[in-house]
Amino acid sequence: RNTYLQCLKISELRKTTVERNLDIDIEVDGGTKENWTITQCCAAKANYFIASSGIFPYPTLKEDCGDLRKVVK
């Protein structure tokens, strides 16, 4: 998966929704981790993230969610 291309698509979609005055959510499902991926997708204006395998390195769900929230704020 090419995160750069994914972010371009997200940015284009967000631009279109703004131009058309649409209030929609853009969700990223897959590869969402507290690293470059989630940071770049957030910068591209995605606003929902599904983090399945991205939570495995953390000892608790609370730690994982906390770290992910820090990145996207």
mmCIF file of N, CA and C in Angstrom:
data_model
loop_
_atom_site.group_PDB
_atom_site.id
_atom_site.type_symbol
_atom_site.label_atom_id
_atom_site.label_comp_id
_atom_site.label_asym_id
_atom_site.label_seq_id
_atom_site.Cartn_x
_atom_site.Cartn_y
_atom_site.Cartn_z
ATOM 1 N N ARG A 1 0.851 -1.177 0.000
ATOM 2 C CA ARG A 1 0.000 0.000 0.000
ATOM 3 C C ARG A 1 0.892 1.232 0.000
ATOM 4 N N ASN A 2 0.541 2.176 -0.840
ATOM 5 C CA ASN A 2 1.320 3.387 -0.940
ATOM 6 C C ASN A 2 0.606 4.505 -0.175
ATOM 7 N N THR A 3 1.121 4.843 0.989
ATOM 8 C CA THR A 3 0.488 5.847 1.843
ATOM 9 C C THR A 3 0.451 7.211 1.168
ATOM 10 N N TYR A 4 1.470 7.528 0.396
ATOM 11 C CA TYR A 4 1.496 8.812 -0.300
ATOM 12 C C TYR A 4 0.298 8.942 -1.243
ATOM 13 N N LEU A 5 0.047 7.924 -2.045
ATOM 14 C CA LEU A 5 -1.101 7.953 -2.959
ATOM 15 C C LEU A 5 -2.413 7.972 -2.195
ATOM 16 N N GLN A 6 -2.468 7.243 -1.110
ATOM 17 C CA GLN A 6 -3.666 7.230 -0.273
ATOM 18 C C GLN A 6 -3.949 8.644 0.240
ATOM 19 N N CYS A 7 -2.935 9.336 0.689
ATOM 20 C CA CYS A 7 -3.108 10.691 1.209
ATOM 21 C C CYS A 7 -3.524 11.666 0.112
ATOM 22 N N LEU A 8 -3.014 11.479 -1.099
ATOM 23 C CA LEU A 8 -3.447 12.325 -2.211
ATOM 24 C C LEU A 8 -4.940 12.152 -2.469
ATOM 25 N N LYS A 9 -5.398 10.914 -2.434
ATOM 26 C CA LYS A 9 -6.826 10.638 -2.646
ATOM 27 C C LYS A 9 -7.675 11.264 -1.533
ATOM 28 N N ILE A 10 -7.188 11.159 -0.300
ATOM 29 C CA ILE A 10 -7.907 11.754 0.832
ATOM 30 C C ILE A 10 -7.998 13.268 0.646
ATOM 31 N N SER A 11 -6.882 13.894 0.294
ATOM 32 C CA SER A 11 -6.864 15.345 0.094
ATOM 33 C C SER A 11 -7.815 15.780 -1.017
ATOM 34 N N GLU A 12 -7.815 15.042 -2.114
ATOM 35 C CA GLU A 12 -8.715 15.361 -3.225
ATOM 36 C C GLU A 12 -10.172 15.210 -2.812
ATOM 37 N N LEU A 13 -10.461 14.153 -2.080
ATOM 38 C CA LEU A 13 -11.834 13.941 -1.618
ATOM 39 C C LEU A 13 -12.263 15.049 -0.669
ATOM 40 N N ARG A 14 -11.389 15.413 0.265
ATOM 41 C CA ARG A 14 -11.734 16.480 1.212
ATOM 42 C C ARG A 14 -11.943 17.801 0.469
ATOM 43 N N LYS A 15 -11.088 18.101 -0.503
ATOM 44 C CA LYS A 15 -11.234 19.322 -1.295
ATOM 45 C C LYS A 15 -12.604 19.358 -1.986
ATOM 46 N N THR A 16 -13.001 18.239 -2.551
ATOM 47 C CA THR A 16 -14.289 18.154 -3.232
ATOM 48 C C THR A 16 -15.442 18.356 -2.257
ATOM 49 N N THR A 17 -15.341 17.768 -1.083
ATOM 50 C CA THR A 17 -16.431 17.912 -0.110
ATOM 51 C C THR A 17 -16.564 19.359 0.364
ATOM 52 N N VAL A 18 -15.442 20.034 0.514
ATOM 53 C CA VAL A 18 -15.473 21.440 0.927
ATOM 54 C C VAL A 18 -16.075 22.299 -0.183
ATOM 55 N N GLU A 19 -15.642 22.061 -1.421
ATOM 56 C CA GLU A 19 -16.157 22.828 -2.562
ATOM 57 C C GLU A 19 -17.669 22.657 -2.722
ATOM 58 N N ARG A 20 -18.162 21.482 -2.408
ATOM 59 C CA ARG A 20 -19.592 21.201 -2.566
ATOM 60 C C ARG A 20 -20.381 21.418 -1.273
ATOM 61 N N ASN A 21 -19.689 21.917 -0.265
ATOM 62 C CA ASN A 21 -20.308 22.181 1.035
ATOM 63 C C ASN A 21 -20.964 20.924 1.621
ATOM 64 N N LEU A 22 -20.242 19.826 1.548
ATOM 65 C CA LEU A 22 -20.712 18.547 2.083
ATOM 66 C C LEU A 22 -20.052 18.283 3.428
ATOM 67 N N ASP A 23 -20.811 17.798 4.363
ATOM 68 C CA ASP A 23 -20.295 17.467 5.692
ATOM 69 C C ASP A 23 -20.198 15.948 5.794
ATOM 70 N N ILE A 24 -19.051 15.415 5.416
ATOM 71 C CA ILE A 24 -18.868 13.965 5.458
ATOM 72 C C ILE A 24 -17.603 13.617 6.236
ATOM 73 N N ASP A 25 -17.574 12.372 6.699
ATOM 74 C CA ASP A 25 -16.394 11.840 7.359
ATOM 75 C C ASP A 25 -15.577 11.063 6.341
ATOM 76 N N ILE A 26 -14.260 11.118 6.497
ATOM 77 C CA ILE A 26 -13.356 10.325 5.671
ATOM 78 C C ILE A 26 -12.623 9.376 6.602
ATOM 79 N N GLU A 27 -12.795 8.095 6.343
ATOM 80 C CA GLU A 27 -12.250 7.051 7.221
ATOM 81 C C GLU A 27 -11.067 6.356 6.561
ATOM 82 N N VAL A 28 -10.037 6.097 7.352
ATOM 83 C CA VAL A 28 -8.882 5.319 6.909
ATOM 84 C C VAL A 28 -8.917 4.001 7.662
ATOM 85 N N ASP A 29 -8.974 2.932 6.922
ATOM 86 C CA ASP A 29 -9.056 1.600 7.513
ATOM 87 C C ASP A 29 -7.895 0.759 6.994
ATOM 88 N N GLY A 30 -6.955 0.510 7.859
ATOM 89 C CA GLY A 30 -5.824 -0.328 7.483
ATOM 90 C C GLY A 30 -4.515 0.429 7.546
ATOM 91 N N GLY A 31 -3.547 -0.137 8.219
ATOM 92 C CA GLY A 31 -2.230 0.466 8.317
ATOM 93 C C GLY A 31 -2.173 1.678 9.227
ATOM 94 N N THR A 32 -3.186 1.844 10.067
ATOM 95 C CA THR A 32 -3.242 3.013 10.941
ATOM 96 C C THR A 32 -2.435 2.749 12.208
ATOM 97 N N LYS A 33 -1.293 3.409 12.295
ATOM 98 C CA LYS A 33 -0.417 3.254 13.452
ATOM 99 C C LYS A 33 0.074 4.636 13.873
ATOM 100 N N GLU A 34 0.603 4.710 15.087
ATOM 101 C CA GLU A 34 1.123 5.966 15.610
ATOM 102 C C GLU A 34 2.498 6.222 14.987
ATOM 103 N N ASN A 35 2.477 6.562 13.753
ATOM 104 C CA ASN A 35 3.709 6.845 13.024
ATOM 105 C C ASN A 35 3.372 7.735 11.847
ATOM 106 N N TRP A 36 4.162 7.710 10.852
ATOM 107 C CA TRP A 36 3.978 8.549 9.673
ATOM 108 C C TRP A 36 2.606 8.345 9.040
ATOM 109 N N THR A 37 2.115 7.130 9.011
ATOM 110 C CA THR A 37 0.844 6.833 8.337
ATOM 111 C C THR A 37 -0.307 7.644 8.904
ATOM 112 N N ILE A 38 -0.556 7.544 10.183
ATOM 113 C CA ILE A 38 -1.704 8.255 10.767
ATOM 114 C C ILE A 38 -1.473 9.762 10.743
ATOM 115 N N THR A 39 -0.250 10.202 10.922
ATOM 116 C CA THR A 39 0.056 11.622 10.887
ATOM 117 C C THR A 39 -0.252 12.208 9.519
ATOM 118 N N GLN A 40 0.177 11.526 8.479
ATOM 119 C CA GLN A 40 -0.037 12.024 7.121
ATOM 120 C C GLN A 40 -1.500 11.954 6.704
ATOM 121 N N CYS A 41 -2.191 10.897 7.081
ATOM 122 C CA CYS A 41 -3.621 10.785 6.750
ATOM 123 C C CYS A 41 -4.427 11.851 7.474
ATOM 124 N N CYS A 42 -4.053 12.170 8.679
ATOM 125 C CA CYS A 42 -4.712 13.238 9.429
ATOM 126 C C CYS A 42 -4.435 14.586 8.757
ATOM 127 N N ALA A 43 -3.215 14.807 8.345
ATOM 128 C CA ALA A 43 -2.858 16.051 7.655
ATOM 129 C C ALA A 43 -3.612 16.179 6.328
ATOM 130 N N ALA A 44 -3.933 15.051 5.705
ATOM 131 C CA ALA A 44 -4.690 15.056 4.446
ATOM 132 C C ALA A 44 -6.177 15.284 4.684
ATOM 133 N N LYS A 45 -6.571 15.365 5.938
ATOM 134 C CA LYS A 45 -7.938 15.683 6.377
ATOM 135 C C LYS A 45 -8.866 14.482 6.507
ATOM 136 N N ALA A 46 -8.305 13.285 6.707
ATOM 137 C CA ALA A 46 -9.142 12.167 7.133
ATOM 138 C C ALA A 46 -9.496 12.427 8.592
ATOM 139 N N ASN A 47 -10.685 11.984 9.009
ATOM 140 C CA ASN A 47 -11.070 12.280 10.392
ATOM 141 C C ASN A 47 -11.556 11.064 11.180
ATOM 142 N N TYR A 48 -11.529 9.894 10.577
ATOM 143 C CA TYR A 48 -11.822 8.649 11.297
ATOM 144 C C TYR A 48 -10.738 7.643 10.947
ATOM 145 N N PHE A 49 -10.281 6.907 11.955
ATOM 146 C CA PHE A 49 -9.197 5.953 11.748
ATOM 147 C C PHE A 49 -9.533 4.622 12.407
ATOM 148 N N ILE A 50 -9.338 3.544 11.674
ATOM 149 C CA ILE A 50 -9.527 2.201 12.204
ATOM 150 C C ILE A 50 -8.137 1.628 12.458
ATOM 151 N N ALA A 51 -7.848 1.317 13.711
ATOM 152 C CA ALA A 51 -6.524 0.809 14.077
ATOM 153 C C ALA A 51 -6.681 -0.598 14.636
ATOM 154 N N SER A 52 -6.576 -1.584 13.796
ATOM 155 C CA SER A 52 -6.708 -2.959 14.279
ATOM 156 C C SER A 52 -5.341 -3.517 14.649
ATOM 157 N N SER A 53 -4.511 -3.846 13.679
ATOM 158 C CA SER A 53 -3.193 -4.397 14.003
ATOM 159 C C SER A 53 -2.284 -3.357 14.630
ATOM 160 N N GLY A 54 -2.614 -2.080 14.471
ATOM 161 C CA GLY A 54 -1.809 -1.020 15.062
ATOM 162 C C GLY A 54 -1.835 -0.992 16.573
ATOM 163 N N ILE A 55 -2.787 -1.704 17.182
ATOM 164 C CA ILE A 55 -2.869 -1.696 18.642
ATOM 165 C C ILE A 55 -2.096 -2.833 19.288
ATOM 166 N N PHE A 56 -1.659 -3.810 18.514
ATOM 167 C CA PHE A 56 -0.996 -4.983 19.092
ATOM 168 C C PHE A 56 0.279 -4.686 19.877
ATOM 169 N N PRO A 57 1.104 -3.713 19.481
ATOM 170 C CA PRO A 57 2.331 -3.472 20.247
ATOM 171 C C PRO A 57 2.106 -2.910 21.648
ATOM 172 N N TYR A 58 0.914 -2.423 21.939
ATOM 173 C CA TYR A 58 0.654 -1.778 23.223
ATOM 174 C C TYR A 58 0.171 -2.786 24.260
ATOM 175 N N PRO A 59 0.598 -2.627 25.513
ATOM 176 C CA PRO A 59 0.154 -3.554 26.554
ATOM 177 C C PRO A 59 -1.326 -3.389 26.909
ATOM 178 N N THR A 60 -1.866 -2.166 26.748
ATOM 179 C CA THR A 60 -3.280 -1.952 27.060
ATOM 180 C C THR A 60 -3.929 -1.101 25.977
ATOM 181 N N LEU A 61 -5.224 -1.256 25.823
ATOM 182 C CA LEU A 61 -5.976 -0.462 24.862
ATOM 183 C C LEU A 61 -5.942 1.019 25.228
ATOM 184 N N LYS A 62 -5.936 1.302 26.529
ATOM 185 C CA LYS A 62 -5.894 2.691 26.983
ATOM 186 C C LYS A 62 -4.628 3.393 26.493
ATOM 187 N N GLU A 63 -3.488 2.724 26.572
ATOM 188 C CA GLU A 63 -2.235 3.317 26.114
ATOM 189 C C GLU A 63 -2.270 3.556 24.612
ATOM 190 N N ASP A 64 -2.771 2.564 23.862
ATOM 191 C CA ASP A 64 -2.835 2.683 22.416
ATOM 192 C C ASP A 64 -3.706 3.851 22.000
ATOM 193 N N CYS A 65 -4.919 3.906 22.504
ATOM 194 C CA CYS A 65 -5.844 4.978 22.128
ATOM 195 C C CYS A 65 -5.295 6.338 22.530
ATOM 196 N N GLY A 66 -4.677 6.400 23.675
ATOM 197 C CA GLY A 66 -4.095 7.658 24.127
ATOM 198 C C GLY A 66 -3.008 8.147 23.198
ATOM 199 N N ASP A 67 -2.119 7.249 22.794
ATOM 200 C CA ASP A 67 -1.039 7.635 21.881
ATOM 201 C C ASP A 67 -1.568 8.046 20.513
ATOM 202 N N LEU A 68 -2.552 7.313 20.005
ATOM 203 C CA LEU A 68 -3.129 7.658 18.695
ATOM 204 C C LEU A 68 -3.837 9.005 18.744
ATOM 205 N N ARG A 69 -4.536 9.262 19.818
ATOM 206 C CA ARG A 69 -5.248 10.547 19.956
ATOM 207 C C ARG A 69 -4.266 11.720 20.005
ATOM 208 N N LYS A 70 -3.119 11.529 20.677
ATOM 209 C CA LYS A 70 -2.115 12.588 20.732
ATOM 210 C C LYS A 70 -1.631 12.951 19.339
ATOM 211 N N VAL A 71 -1.470 11.957 18.491
ATOM 212 C CA VAL A 71 -0.950 12.177 17.147
ATOM 213 C C VAL A 71 -1.932 12.952 16.284
ATOM 214 N N VAL A 72 -3.212 12.646 16.396
ATOM 215 C CA VAL A 72 -4.182 13.260 15.492
ATOM 216 C C VAL A 72 -4.729 14.610 15.977
ATOM 217 N N LYS A 73 -4.400 15.002 17.179
ATOM 218 C CA LYS A 73 -4.906 16.302 17.680
ATOM 219 C C LYS A 73 -4.096 17.443 17.168
#
